[in-house]
Amino acid sequence: MNTECIDSRNGIERHQISLLVFFIPLVFKMSMLPSQLSNVSGVDALTAIFLLISTEILHLTLVYAAVKLGGVSMLAKRIGRVATFIIVSPLIFVALIKTLVFGIEIINYVDFYLFYNTTSWGIKVVFLLTLFYVACGGPRTFGRLAELSLLFLPFIVFLGLIFGRLELNFEYVLPFYADGFYPSINGAQSFVFWAFDFSPLIFFKLNSEKKPGRRKVPFVAIGALIVTITLVSLYALLFANYGLSAVIVDNAFARLAAFNVVTTQVGSIEWPSVVLWLLSATLCLGIKVYAASRTMQLVKVPPRISTGIIMVVVGALMFYVVKDISVAMELAKSWVRFVVFGCEILVTFVVLFVLLWLKIKEERRVGQKESANEAR
Amino acid sequence: MIVIDKTKKKISEAFFGTEDLVLRELDAGGVRMMFCFLDGLTDRQQLEASVIRPIVKSGEGVGSDIKSLENTIIAEFAVEVKNTFAAAMSAIASGDCLLVVDGAADYFVLPVKKPAIRAVTEPPTSSVLKGPREGFVEDVKTNMILLRRRLATPKLVFQSITAGRLTSTSVVLAYLEGTVNKTVLAEVQKRLQSIDVDGIVDSSYISNYLETRPYSIFKQIGSQEKPDIVVAKLLEGRVALLVDGSPIVLTVPFILMEDFQSSEDYYNRTVRTSMLRIIRLMALFFALLLPAIAVALQQHQFQMLPLKLLMTIISSVDGIPFSPLIEMVLALVLFEILNEASIRMPRYVGMAMSVVGAIVLGETAVKAGILSSLSVLVTALSAIGLYVIPDEVGTFGILRMFYVLMAGILGLYGVVMAGLATAVYLVNFESFGCPYLAPLAPIVWEDMQDAIIKKSQKDLKMRPQIFGSPNRRRQK
């Protein structure tokens, strides 16, 4: 059993990271958040989501810088496992809370909107088992699943173009920044829990370039730009289409992907988008659980056992404490959101700072050695 | 020094007095010699004309060394020398004739095998409308010729090893020097060398030893019956394995996308090929998901169906004593039984079997109210879809059942989660270092030109990237 904190064979390509950069901020912001945000910020929900995604992209630059410097594996190598564990251990708490809330969001959508005559406990058990399996896969699995999800997208866009009947009214979203600064910032800070999900990426190991001489494509920057534009555009489309009734949209992704125009003929056409959303949502939570499991591995807990422990804890909380979406939403909007936000930002900052410090120290050491050699 | 009388007794004992062992003694000008072979396996006419007659005619007698023997007999073949008794016995067992000369230091092997060879015909599992109709046969030598005829280059290399302690089966590795991925080749050689079993009866035995996940439902080794397909794979930089006694040639590495391609894809118009590949993917959807979706919609998510369709379904299932899950499982199991019976059954009763299966069982079951017409229709559609990808019938048959069970327990959510679990399993699956779902996951853009949408042969300038050939360019 591999107990290394990063499995060296289980790396990820840069273009795969860029796909994760696309899916991670998109998935849970395109489910219940639009309705919640619309409820709090009204017409300024669009500005609020722009604020959220912009700051999240800033966070991504820190995370990616840390990944490029070697991430957690380099940190563990240089300062030791226990010290690294102390630095990144808050991510276990973050993973637990976010998996719990977002997990309940998935289950709620499945249980109450999608298949309301399926047993709730069955949905929870199967969700937890699948999540366990996904999380055990590691970065290679995440990267390839993201690629599979990407292949779904043209199909969904095609269906949307064929069947979608958009009746857009941009008066619902215009003018931007209508009520000044307060509603936007209020919306953004109220739902900060739905942002800053990139920190688990610091556990990823980038595969070395196969053709070193080649000009590098800035995949991650492109991914970040595309997700920002996509997210804001999808929100604009949603609000322009639904107007104030956006507050009752159960899952924005599924509602936007198809407009149920063929429901009366052969059934609901939103299915491919529901499948994609479920796949991406499980993938994003899998990444969080993976990060928590790798953190526990720093103190020599084998990966499958640590993943199992996390799943058992999340499962217990799901079954006995945070049983439904209202409790989960309360939790996500309470002071806990600032703790989670703080943990994500702080861990990223500290990891990056220590890695930079180590790099400068190493460069100095090499420089001194070279000058000593020259002096000789 | 070999003594004939003693050796004769030893050979008889070594073969436990089997009746088909022929021991024929001859006195050639004062030199005693003995021909030993297994009746039926040796070409007696060739032995008589090329060996025995020249020896008898030479009159002066033959020396007991190889040079003298080769000078006497008609040199149509090279005489092999075996210096141990065990090696000499293996030669007899493999169908060669052993020549024992009194007073000689070694045994002489005359390669006069006469294997029963089937004619080269079109394989029943890979018939085509357009393209070559040759298929491999059980004789490994003939199969090597079939490949060599299509690849007239010294770069085509055959490497032979013997596997199976009792069967001494010849396993031949074929690859193109300069094109093959050396890492894969070395790995195949390593895994072949590690085989230590009493018998290799068919190439599927070998594939079990080459696989890293023998209990997976997904195969990791490709199998082909047509030389044109194997040549195409060798040209991509892959390794082929020919096993004596088997008309199935193995190829590695294997990727799932291969089974969605047919040899005819390369002989048809490009647009038609791309369309057919999309249809095969749709057939996969029918085969895998249709029964599961039917169960989920009937048992859990009936509210998702439009009212008219729902009413049609309700009227068709009215009076059926089983739940949709049990009914579908029953229909699928019945199909599997029929399928198994039709494969095993002698051909002349096959027609009767299809009548019994399709009309008697299907229609009667519906009339008797045991199965609904919907479940029979769904099973039939799924079966047709399954046979569009004939090489994956076994794998997808099992997956289909798994999805049906998940649909029965958790409805469409169960199907989606089962699909996700399958995707996770497959993205981690590899065959000799090649990702199983390539070029889709990981996305290999360069290899997409011959994945679902196929480019014209003229534009396929490079060999697939995932097989790691050191010589990627096929044409300028």
XYZ file of C-alpha atoms in Angstrom, chain B residues 196-474:
279
model
C 5.120 -22.196 -16.346
C 2.119 -24.372 -16.948
C 1.593 -27.924 -18.149
C -0.419 -27.011 -21.223
C -1.319 -24.149 -23.565
C -4.369 -25.238 -25.531
C -5.379 -21.965 -27.146
C -4.232 -18.357 -27.413
C -6.775 -17.365 -24.761
C -4.592 -19.251 -22.251
C -1.713 -16.963 -23.189
C -3.867 -13.855 -22.882
C -4.622 -14.832 -19.287
C -0.918 -14.739 -18.530
C -0.418 -11.419 -20.274
C -3.204 -9.621 -18.422
C -2.540 -7.726 -15.232
C -6.160 -7.862 -14.034
C -7.335 -11.398 -14.787
C -10.611 -10.977 -12.862
C -11.695 -7.809 -14.617
C -14.701 -8.043 -16.907
C -12.823 -5.892 -19.409
C -10.343 -7.611 -21.670
C -6.842 -6.233 -21.851
C -5.617 -8.124 -24.897
C -6.947 -7.735 -28.419
C -7.859 -10.826 -30.438
C -8.124 -11.004 -34.206
C -8.872 -13.657 -36.772
C -7.878 -11.741 -39.877
C -4.353 -11.085 -41.128
C -5.207 -7.665 -42.597
C -6.278 -6.404 -39.166
C -3.178 -7.779 -37.476
C -0.957 -6.187 -40.125
C -2.689 -2.843 -39.538
C -1.999 -3.193 -35.825
C 1.644 -4.125 -36.400
C 1.959 -1.010 -38.544
C 0.714 1.029 -35.579
C 3.621 -0.271 -33.519
C 1.867 -3.034 -31.639
C 2.951 -6.587 -30.892
C 1.113 -9.682 -32.171
C 1.203 -13.151 -30.660
C 0.534 -16.214 -32.766
C -0.109 -19.421 -30.894
C 0.143 -22.801 -32.579
C -3.206 -24.525 -32.581
C -5.243 -21.317 -32.423
C -6.701 -19.227 -35.238
C -6.961 -16.261 -32.870
C -3.998 -13.911 -32.940
C -3.474 -11.714 -29.886
C -2.441 -8.084 -30.122
C -1.149 -5.729 -27.434
C -1.607 -3.038 -26.233
C -5.389 -3.017 -26.434
C -7.720 -0.040 -26.083
C -11.512 -0.092 -25.818
C -11.988 2.077 -28.899
C -10.591 -0.785 -31.032
C -13.764 -2.782 -30.608
C -15.797 0.074 -32.019
C -13.752 -0.128 -35.182
C -14.013 -2.718 -37.894
C -11.614 -3.647 -40.660
C -14.191 -2.444 -43.157
C -13.900 1.062 -41.710
C -10.647 1.371 -43.610
C -12.064 0.065 -46.893
C -15.240 2.194 -46.902
C -15.704 5.875 -47.630
C -14.512 8.050 -44.753
C -17.824 9.799 -44.091
C -19.685 6.492 -44.070
C -17.120 5.103 -41.620
C -17.556 8.028 -39.221
C -21.314 7.652 -39.398
C -21.077 3.932 -38.675
C -18.875 4.566 -35.670
C -21.415 7.013 -34.239
C -24.117 4.408 -34.846
C -22.024 1.824 -32.978
C -21.817 4.219 -30.018
C -25.577 4.628 -30.131
C -25.905 0.855 -30.274
C -23.765 0.715 -27.144
C -26.235 3.062 -25.473
C -29.137 0.784 -26.459
C -27.284 -2.337 -25.398
C -26.111 -1.084 -22.034
C -28.668 1.391 -20.832
C -32.014 0.693 -22.440
C -33.039 -2.201 -20.123
C -31.854 -0.236 -17.077
C -33.698 2.922 -18.107
C -36.846 0.900 -18.824
C -36.705 -0.626 -15.319
C -35.981 2.721 -13.654
C -38.802 4.500 -15.447
C -41.322 1.765 -14.716
C -40.330 1.106 -11.134
C -39.265 4.522 -9.829
C -39.469 7.481 -12.179
C -42.711 6.913 -14.074
C -43.537 10.606 -13.573
C -40.820 11.434 -16.077
C -42.687 9.724 -18.892
C -45.134 11.678 -21.031
C -48.720 10.688 -20.238
C -49.479 8.911 -23.525
C -46.299 6.835 -23.373
C -46.977 6.056 -19.719
C -50.479 4.822 -20.535
C -49.158 2.588 -23.327
C -46.620 1.098 -20.957
C -49.206 0.609 -18.214
C -51.513 -1.253 -20.575
C -48.640 -3.506 -21.701
C -47.548 -4.396 -18.157
C -51.083 -4.808 -16.854
C -51.494 -8.240 -15.301
C -47.764 -9.108 -15.200
C -47.138 -10.759 -11.819
C -43.525 -9.577 -11.469
C -41.956 -6.241 -10.641
C -40.234 -4.491 -13.589
C -36.838 -5.471 -12.177
C -37.648 -9.184 -11.883
C -39.317 -9.135 -15.274
C -36.332 -7.532 -16.990
C -33.851 -9.810 -15.248
C -35.966 -12.782 -16.349
C -36.044 -11.558 -19.950
C -32.290 -10.922 -19.977
C -31.480 -14.299 -18.423
C -33.743 -15.994 -20.986
C -31.896 -14.147 -23.726
C -28.511 -15.239 -22.344
C -29.712 -18.864 -22.235
C -30.972 -18.674 -25.822
C -27.743 -17.024 -26.888
C -25.639 -19.718 -25.231
C -27.778 -22.496 -26.662
C -27.662 -21.103 -30.191
C -23.862 -20.929 -30.100
C -23.401 -24.468 -28.724
C -26.165 -26.098 -30.762
C -25.364 -27.986 -33.986
C -26.020 -25.764 -37.000
C -28.850 -27.823 -38.461
C -30.969 -27.329 -35.348
C -30.047 -23.657 -35.067
C -33.011 -22.648 -37.211
C -35.391 -24.542 -34.959
C -33.754 -22.851 -31.996
C -34.383 -19.372 -33.344
C -38.011 -20.278 -34.010
C -38.372 -21.603 -30.469
C -36.580 -18.580 -29.029
C -38.190 -15.782 -30.944
C -41.720 -17.003 -31.519
C -42.528 -19.689 -29.016
C -40.774 -18.273 -25.974
C -41.175 -14.564 -26.716
C -44.726 -14.517 -27.937
C -46.006 -17.210 -25.629
C -44.449 -15.573 -22.602
C -46.200 -12.318 -23.481
C -49.514 -14.070 -24.149
C -49.232 -16.068 -20.958
C -48.760 -12.829 -19.058
C -45.330 -13.711 -17.710
C -43.404 -11.070 -19.621
C -44.678 -7.788 -20.986
C -44.245 -6.924 -24.646
C -42.224 -3.904 -23.487
C -39.586 -6.008 -21.737
C -39.348 -8.355 -24.756
C -38.953 -5.351 -27.063
C -36.345 -3.709 -24.842
C -34.383 -6.975 -24.510
C -34.482 -7.476 -28.280
C -33.296 -3.907 -28.959
C -30.588 -4.274 -26.375
C -29.461 -7.611 -27.866
C -29.271 -6.139 -31.350
C -27.238 -3.241 -29.980
C -24.969 -5.665 -28.183
C -24.152 -7.567 -31.362
C -23.172 -4.412 -33.205
C -19.988 -4.623 -31.131
C -19.506 -8.413 -31.215
C -16.149 -8.433 -29.423
C -17.647 -6.836 -26.341
C -20.770 -8.986 -25.999
C -19.483 -10.705 -22.856
C -18.331 -7.546 -21.125
C -21.336 -5.403 -21.935
C -23.703 -8.268 -21.137
C -22.432 -8.279 -17.544
C -22.444 -4.480 -17.292
C -26.004 -4.396 -18.611
C -27.146 -6.695 -15.828
C -25.345 -4.550 -13.230
C -27.075 -1.415 -14.494
C -30.454 -3.158 -14.472
C -29.951 -4.145 -10.827
C -28.911 -0.599 -9.905
C -31.949 0.762 -11.769
C -34.196 -1.619 -9.869
C -32.790 -0.536 -6.522
C -32.273 3.206 -7.001
C -33.831 4.134 -10.309
C -32.102 6.471 -12.713
C -29.880 7.819 -9.958
C -28.527 4.299 -9.479
C -27.843 4.028 -13.211
C -26.008 7.362 -13.254
C -23.902 6.425 -10.230
C -23.164 2.972 -11.678
C -22.103 4.670 -14.909
C -19.867 7.025 -12.955
C -18.278 4.117 -11.074
C -17.673 2.347 -14.402
C -16.086 5.516 -15.787
C -13.799 5.806 -12.743
C -12.812 2.158 -13.129
C -12.101 2.540 -16.834
C -10.103 5.757 -16.650
C -7.691 3.947 -14.346
C -7.536 0.857 -16.527
C -4.467 0.273 -18.673
C -3.204 -2.307 -21.101
C 0.595 -2.443 -21.279
C 0.828 1.182 -20.189
C -1.802 2.426 -22.653
C -4.853 4.128 -21.129
C -7.885 1.973 -21.887
C -10.169 4.868 -22.799
C -7.629 6.669 -24.955
C -7.889 8.761 -27.025
C -10.994 9.985 -25.149
C -9.650 9.924 -21.582
C -6.925 11.055 -21.582
C -7.726 13.129 -24.608
C -5.054 12.565 -27.236
C -5.954 15.039 -29.951
C -3.547 13.542 -32.468
C -5.195 10.128 -32.146
C -8.708 11.525 -32.421
C -8.283 11.448 -36.194
C -9.108 7.741 -36.122
C -11.339 7.467 -33.070
C -15.011 8.284 -33.564
C -14.643 10.561 -36.553
C -12.181 9.031 -38.999
C -10.001 11.102 -41.254
C -9.204 9.971 -44.776
C -6.381 7.436 -45.063
C -4.467 10.092 -46.972
C -4.527 12.364 -43.947
C -3.561 9.764 -41.369
C 0.039 10.810 -41.513
C 1.141 9.686 -38.085
C 0.929 6.457 -36.135
C -1.211 6.674 -32.970
C 0.643 8.470 -30.201
C -0.572 6.287 -27.346
C 1.179 3.145 -28.555
C 4.504 4.902 -28.187
C 6.063 3.917 -31.502
C 9.544 5.397 -31.906
C 8.816 5.985 -35.583
C 5.584 7.967 -35.652
C 5.455 9.146 -39.222
C 3.573 6.930 -41.681
